[in-house]
Amino acid sequence: MKLKERMVTLSRPVLGIETSCDETAAAVLAPDGTVLAETVLSQREHAAFGGVVPEIAARAHLAHLPDLAAAVLERAGLRPADLGGVAATSGPGLIGGLIVGSGFAKGVALAQGLPFVAVNHLEAHALTARLPGLVPGGVAFPYVLLLVSGGHCQCVLVEGVGRHRRLGGTIDDAVGEAFDKVAKMLGLGWPGGPALERLAAAGQPTVALPRPLLGRPGCDFSFSGLKTAVAQRRADADPADLAASFQQAVAEVLADRADHAMAACPAARVLVVAGGVAANARLRAVLAKAADRCGFAMVAPPPRLCGDNAVMVAWCGIERLRLGLSDPLDHAPQPRWPL
Ligand code: KG4
Ligand code: ZN
């Protein structure tokens, strides 16, 4: 979709709110992307259930968000009246949390007469690489994005704000979901990605596991067969070796899919890896090599900005507000909202 754009000078800070899953987060960024204050509360209430319970998540956002938002404003030395806009994740995600976060942001916008930006969570992950503090000046369009998180796994050509071309995606599980399920099989608790990475560091990738779709044309992914293979080897393999083997299989598959995506986008020069799974050091190393082989540079946000956070939401708000883009206060949050 081509958006009607009009460059606007933004002179005041933007408040960002993230509540789409189990992180309650708020951040204030200066118009140039400088982070003035940020906070992320990872809800621990879900651990006992082995996964996010939507109703519990929504109630926890409701309980914590007002204090978190007030705290970031205070730390930034700002009052709501000093803001230039409010941005909130408005999809995709769990509808209860989206209603809490976007409703709160709309309330601030209404009270202060500020523009409201309904942020697509996937676009927020996608644009994090453009934060000026990350790469001098931020990554320029177009770039190839490998978005790997708990709910999403896709390759996208990012051509501009609101301008994306999907190159491929998972046909079953998201890669973070596969990490979480394998971690659960190995008794590592939840969320499992970071724990699985730690266990893998103590093992060797010696267990033979499949590499789903490796070498096939295109940029689609599949992880359910790999997950089943891990379940079948659980009884006879050393857990650390099994974790290392799983991680290695995922790394090879992601690198192969990213190879195809880069080959399909000769106008791009940068591979951006984003989403919670991009925090994984082994995956980052393998993907950096794959990018190098294709003549691309790999850029991944620091691990703290890979998982869900409000810095990326505020930044997405800034990118949109600069183009004169904002949303009406009756904008409805959307549980499903593809890029
Ligand atoms: O982006 P994110 O915070 O939430 C979604 O939008 O889904 O991603 C969370 C996912 C979880 O599945 C978590 O296990 C995974 O990212 N993750 C990791 C690592 N850190 C987080 N996976 C592998 N290695 C990690 N170090
Ligand atoms: Zn996310």
Coordinates of C-alpha atoms and ligand atoms in Angstrom, one line a residue:
M1 CA 0.0 0.0 0.0
K2 CA 1.4 3.4 -0.9
L3 CA 0.8 5.9 1.9
K4 CA 0.2 9.6 1.4
E5 CA 3.2 11.1 3.1
R6 CA 4.0 14.6 4.1
M7 CA 7.2 15.3 6.0
V8 CA 6.4 17.0 9.4
T9 CA 9.0 18.3 11.8
L10 CA 8.5 16.7 15.2
S11 CA 9.9 18.7 18.0
R12 CA 8.6 17.0 21.2
P13 CA 9.1 13.6 22.7
V14 CA 6.9 10.6 22.0
L15 CA 5.5 8.1 24.6
G16 CA 5.4 4.5 23.4
I17 CA 3.3 1.7 25.0
E18 CA 3.6 -2.0 24.5
T19 CA 1.0 -4.5 25.8
S20 CA 0.5 -7.0 23.0
C21 CA 1.6 -10.1 24.9
D22 CA 3.2 -10.6 28.3
E23 CA 5.5 -7.6 28.5
T24 CA 4.1 -4.4 29.9
A25 CA 6.4 -1.6 28.6
A26 CA 6.6 2.1 28.4
A27 CA 9.3 4.4 26.9
V28 CA 9.8 8.1 26.0
L29 CA 12.0 8.9 23.1
A30 CA 13.2 12.3 21.9
P31 CA 12.2 13.1 18.2
D32 CA 15.8 12.1 17.1
G33 CA 15.4 8.6 18.6
T34 CA 17.3 9.3 21.8
V35 CA 15.9 7.1 24.6
L36 CA 15.0 9.4 27.4
A37 CA 13.5 6.7 29.7
E38 CA 12.3 3.1 29.2
T39 CA 11.0 0.2 31.2
V40 CA 9.8 -3.3 30.5
L41 CA 8.0 -5.5 33.0
S42 CA 8.0 -9.2 32.0
Q43 CA 4.9 -10.7 33.6
R44 CA 6.0 -13.6 35.7
E45 CA 2.4 -14.6 36.4
H46 CA 2.3 -17.0 33.5
A47 CA 5.3 -19.2 34.4
A48 CA 3.1 -21.7 36.4
F49 CA 0.9 -22.3 33.3
G50 CA 3.8 -22.9 30.9
G51 CA 2.5 -20.2 28.5
V52 CA 0.8 -16.8 28.4
V53 CA -2.7 -16.8 29.8
P54 CA -4.5 -14.0 27.9
E55 CA -6.9 -13.0 30.7
I56 CA -4.1 -12.9 33.2
A57 CA -2.0 -10.8 30.8
A58 CA -4.7 -8.3 30.3
R59 CA -5.4 -7.8 34.0
A60 CA -1.6 -7.5 34.7
H61 CA -1.3 -4.8 32.0
L62 CA -4.2 -3.0 33.5
A63 CA -2.6 -3.2 37.0
H64 CA 0.9 -2.1 36.0
L65 CA 0.7 0.2 32.9
P66 CA -0.4 3.5 34.6
D67 CA 2.5 3.4 37.1
L68 CA 5.1 2.3 34.4
A69 CA 4.0 5.2 32.1
A70 CA 4.1 7.7 35.0
A71 CA 7.5 6.4 36.0
V72 CA 9.1 6.8 32.5
L73 CA 7.7 10.4 32.2
E74 CA 9.1 11.2 35.6
R75 CA 12.5 9.8 34.9
A76 CA 12.6 11.7 31.6
G77 CA 11.7 14.8 33.6
L78 CA 8.5 15.3 31.5
R79 CA 4.9 16.0 32.1
P80 CA 2.2 14.6 29.7
A81 CA 1.8 18.2 28.4
D82 CA 5.4 18.1 27.1
L83 CA 4.8 15.2 24.7
G84 CA 4.4 15.5 21.0
G85 CA 2.5 12.3 20.5
V86 CA 1.5 8.9 21.9
A87 CA 2.1 5.5 20.2
A88 CA 0.7 2.2 21.3
T89 CA 0.9 -1.3 19.9
S90 CA -2.6 -1.9 18.4
G91 CA -2.0 -5.3 16.9
P92 CA -1.3 -8.1 16.2
G93 CA -1.5 -9.7 19.6
L94 CA -3.8 -10.7 22.5
I95 CA -6.9 -8.5 22.3
G96 CA -7.2 -7.9 26.0
G97 CA -3.8 -6.4 26.3
L98 CA -4.1 -4.4 23.1
I99 CA -7.3 -2.8 24.4
V100 CA -5.6 -1.9 27.7
G101 CA -2.5 -0.4 26.0
S102 CA -4.2 1.4 23.1
G103 CA -7.1 2.6 25.4
F104 CA -4.5 4.1 27.9
A105 CA -2.6 5.8 25.0
K106 CA -5.8 7.2 23.5
G107 CA -6.7 8.6 27.0
V108 CA -3.4 10.5 27.2
A109 CA -3.7 11.7 23.6
L110 CA -7.3 12.9 24.2
A111 CA -6.5 14.7 27.5
Q112 CA -3.4 16.4 26.0
G113 CA -4.7 17.0 22.5
L114 CA -1.9 14.9 21.0
P115 CA -1.8 12.7 17.9
F116 CA -2.3 9.0 18.5
V117 CA -0.4 6.4 16.5
A118 CA -1.8 2.8 16.3
V119 CA 1.5 0.8 15.9
N120 CA 1.7 -2.5 14.2
H121 CA 3.9 -4.6 16.5
L122 CA 5.6 -6.3 13.6
E123 CA 6.5 -2.9 12.0
A124 CA 7.8 -1.8 15.4
H125 CA 10.2 -4.8 15.4
A126 CA 11.0 -4.1 11.8
L127 CA 11.9 -0.5 12.3
T128 CA 14.1 -0.9 15.4
A129 CA 17.1 -1.2 13.2
R130 CA 16.5 2.3 12.1
L131 CA 17.0 3.8 15.6
P132 CA 19.9 6.2 15.0
G133 CA 21.8 5.0 18.1
L134 CA 22.2 1.5 16.7
V135 CA 23.9 2.1 13.4
P136 CA 25.1 5.6 12.7
G137 CA 22.1 7.3 11.0
G138 CA 20.0 4.2 11.2
V139 CA 19.7 1.5 8.5
A140 CA 18.4 2.9 5.2
F141 CA 15.5 1.5 3.2
P142 CA 15.3 -1.0 1.6
Y143 CA 16.5 -3.9 3.7
V144 CA 15.7 -7.5 4.2
L145 CA 14.1 -8.4 7.5
L146 CA 14.2 -11.7 9.2
L147 CA 11.6 -11.4 11.9
V148 CA 11.9 -14.2 14.4
S149 CA 9.8 -14.2 17.6
G150 CA 7.4 -16.2 19.7
G151 CA 4.4 -15.5 17.5
H152 CA 6.0 -14.7 14.2
C153 CA 8.6 -16.0 11.7
Q154 CA 8.9 -14.3 8.4
C155 CA 11.1 -12.8 5.7
V156 CA 10.1 -9.4 4.5
L157 CA 11.5 -6.7 2.2
V158 CA 11.1 -3.4 4.1
E159 CA 10.9 -0.7 1.5
G160 CA 9.7 2.2 3.7
V161 CA 7.4 3.0 6.5
G162 CA 4.2 1.1 5.9
R163 CA 5.8 -0.5 2.7
H164 CA 6.6 -4.1 3.1
R165 CA 6.8 -7.1 0.7
R166 CA 6.4 -10.5 2.3
L167 CA 8.9 -13.0 0.9
G168 CA 7.9 -16.0 3.0
G169 CA 6.9 -17.2 6.4
T170 CA 6.3 -20.2 8.6
I171 CA 3.9 -22.9 7.5
D172 CA 3.5 -24.2 11.0
D173 CA 5.2 -23.0 14.2
A174 CA 7.0 -19.7 14.8
V175 CA 10.7 -20.2 15.6
G176 CA 10.4 -18.8 19.2
E177 CA 7.4 -21.2 19.7
A178 CA 9.7 -24.1 18.7
F179 CA 12.4 -22.9 21.2
D180 CA 9.7 -22.7 23.9
K181 CA 8.2 -26.2 23.2
V182 CA 11.7 -27.8 23.0
A183 CA 12.7 -26.1 26.2
K184 CA 9.5 -27.4 27.9
M185 CA 10.4 -31.0 26.7
L186 CA 13.8 -30.6 28.3
G187 CA 12.2 -29.4 31.5
L188 CA 13.7 -25.9 31.3
G189 CA 10.6 -24.0 32.3
W190 CA 9.0 -21.0 30.4
P191 CA 9.8 -18.9 28.5
G192 CA 12.3 -21.3 27.2
G193 CA 14.5 -19.6 24.6
P194 CA 17.1 -18.1 26.8
A195 CA 17.3 -21.2 29.0
L196 CA 17.7 -23.4 25.9
E197 CA 20.5 -21.2 24.7
R198 CA 22.3 -21.5 28.0
L199 CA 21.9 -25.3 28.0
A200 CA 23.1 -25.5 24.4
A201 CA 26.3 -23.7 25.3
A202 CA 27.2 -26.7 27.5
G203 CA 26.7 -29.3 24.7
Q204 CA 27.9 -30.3 21.2
P205 CA 25.6 -30.4 18.2
T206 CA 26.1 -34.2 17.7
V207 CA 22.5 -35.4 17.6
A208 CA 21.3 -35.9 14.0
L209 CA 18.2 -33.8 13.5
P210 CA 16.3 -32.8 10.3
R211 CA 16.7 -29.4 8.6
P212 CA 13.1 -28.7 7.4
L213 CA 12.9 -27.0 3.9
L214 CA 16.7 -26.6 3.8
G215 CA 17.7 -26.1 0.1
R216 CA 14.1 -25.8 -1.1
P217 CA 13.3 -22.7 -3.2
G218 CA 11.7 -19.7 -1.5
C219 CA 11.7 -18.3 2.0
D220 CA 9.1 -20.3 3.9
F221 CA 9.9 -22.0 7.2
S222 CA 8.7 -25.2 9.0
F223 CA 9.6 -26.2 12.6
S224 CA 7.1 -28.8 13.6
G225 CA 9.0 -31.8 12.2
L226 CA 12.2 -30.6 14.0
K227 CA 10.3 -30.3 17.2
T228 CA 8.9 -33.9 16.8
A229 CA 12.4 -35.2 16.1
V230 CA 13.7 -33.6 19.3
A231 CA 10.8 -35.3 21.2
Q232 CA 11.9 -38.7 19.7
R233 CA 15.5 -38.3 20.7
R234 CA 14.8 -37.0 24.2
A235 CA 15.1 -40.4 25.9
D236 CA 18.5 -41.4 24.5
A237 CA 20.4 -38.1 23.9
D238 CA 22.3 -35.9 26.4
P239 CA 20.0 -32.9 27.0
A240 CA 22.8 -30.3 26.4
D241 CA 23.8 -32.0 23.2
L242 CA 20.2 -32.2 22.1
A243 CA 19.7 -28.5 22.9
A244 CA 22.9 -27.6 20.9
S245 CA 21.8 -29.8 18.0
F246 CA 18.3 -28.2 17.9
Q247 CA 19.8 -24.7 18.0
Q248 CA 22.3 -25.6 15.2
A249 CA 19.5 -27.0 13.0
V250 CA 17.5 -23.8 13.5
A251 CA 20.5 -21.7 12.7
E252 CA 21.2 -23.6 9.5
V253 CA 17.5 -23.4 8.4
L254 CA 17.3 -19.6 9.1
A255 CA 20.6 -18.9 7.3
D256 CA 19.4 -20.9 4.2
R257 CA 16.0 -19.0 4.2
A258 CA 17.7 -15.7 4.7
D259 CA 20.1 -16.6 1.8
H260 CA 17.1 -16.9 -0.5
A261 CA 15.6 -13.7 0.8
M262 CA 18.8 -11.7 0.1
A263 CA 19.2 -13.3 -3.3
A264 CA 15.6 -12.2 -4.1
C265 CA 16.3 -8.5 -3.1
P266 CA 19.4 -7.3 -5.0
A267 CA 18.5 -3.6 -4.2
A268 CA 19.0 -4.3 -0.5
R269 CA 22.4 -4.4 1.2
V270 CA 21.5 -5.1 4.8
L271 CA 19.9 -8.1 6.5
V272 CA 18.1 -7.0 9.7
V273 CA 17.3 -9.7 12.2
A274 CA 14.7 -8.8 14.8
G275 CA 12.3 -10.3 17.3
G276 CA 12.9 -12.1 20.6
V277 CA 14.8 -15.0 19.0
A278 CA 17.3 -12.5 17.5
A279 CA 18.8 -12.2 21.0
N280 CA 20.3 -15.7 20.5
A281 CA 24.1 -15.3 20.1
R282 CA 24.7 -18.5 18.1
L283 CA 21.9 -17.6 15.6
R284 CA 23.3 -14.1 15.3
A285 CA 26.7 -15.4 14.5
V286 CA 25.5 -17.9 11.8
L287 CA 23.3 -15.2 10.2
A288 CA 26.1 -12.7 10.2
K289 CA 28.2 -15.2 8.2
A290 CA 25.3 -15.9 5.8
A291 CA 24.9 -12.1 5.2
D292 CA 28.6 -11.7 4.6
R293 CA 28.5 -14.5 2.0
C294 CA 25.8 -12.6 0.1
G295 CA 27.6 -9.3 0.3
F296 CA 25.2 -8.0 2.9
A297 CA 25.8 -6.5 6.4
M298 CA 23.8 -8.0 9.2
V299 CA 22.2 -5.6 11.8
A300 CA 20.5 -6.9 14.9
P301 CA 19.3 -4.8 17.8
P302 CA 21.1 -5.3 21.1
P303 CA 19.4 -8.3 22.9
R304 CA 17.5 -5.9 25.2
L305 CA 15.7 -4.4 22.2
C306 CA 15.1 -7.8 20.4
G307 CA 12.3 -8.9 22.7
D308 CA 9.1 -6.9 23.2
N309 CA 9.7 -3.4 24.4
A310 CA 8.3 0.1 24.1
V311 CA 11.3 1.8 22.7
M312 CA 10.5 0.2 19.3
V313 CA 6.9 1.3 19.6
A314 CA 7.8 4.9 20.4
W315 CA 10.3 4.9 17.5
C316 CA 7.7 3.5 15.1
G317 CA 5.4 6.3 16.3
I318 CA 8.2 8.9 15.6
E319 CA 8.8 7.5 12.1
R320 CA 5.1 7.7 11.3
L321 CA 4.5 11.1 12.9
R322 CA 7.4 12.5 10.9
L323 CA 5.5 11.5 7.7
G324 CA 2.3 13.1 9.0
L325 CA 0.8 9.8 9.8
S326 CA -1.5 9.3 12.8
D327 CA -4.7 7.4 13.6
P328 CA -8.1 8.4 14.8
L329 CA -9.1 7.8 18.4
D330 CA -11.7 5.3 17.3
H331 CA -9.0 3.1 15.7
A332 CA -9.9 -0.5 16.7
P333 CA -7.1 -2.8 18.0
Q334 CA -6.6 -5.8 15.8
P335 CA -5.6 -9.2 17.1
R336 CA -4.6 -10.2 13.5
W337 CA -2.8 -7.5 11.5
P338 CA -0.3 -8.8 9.0
L339 CA 2.4 -6.4 7.7
Ligands
KG4_1 O1 9.5 -10.7 20.3 P1 9.2 -11.5 21.5 O2 9.6 -10.9 22.9 O3 7.6 -11.7 21.6 C1 6.8 -12.0 20.5 O4 6.4 -11.0 19.8 O5 6.6 -13.2 20.2 O6 9.8 -13.0 21.4 C2 9.7 -13.9 22.4 C3 10.3 -15.2 21.9 C4 10.0 -16.4 22.9 O7 9.6 -17.5 22.2 C5 11.4 -16.6 23.5 O8 11.6 -18.0 23.9 C6 12.3 -16.3 22.4 O9 11.7 -15.1 21.8 N1 13.7 -16.0 22.8 C7 14.8 -16.7 22.5 C8 15.9 -16.1 23.1 N2 15.4 -15.1 23.9 C9 14.1 -15.0 23.7 N3 14.9 -17.8 21.6 C10 16.1 -18.3 21.5 N4 17.2 -17.8 22.1 C11 17.1 -16.7 22.9 N5 18.2 -16.3 23.6
ZN2 ZN 7.4 -9.2 19.5

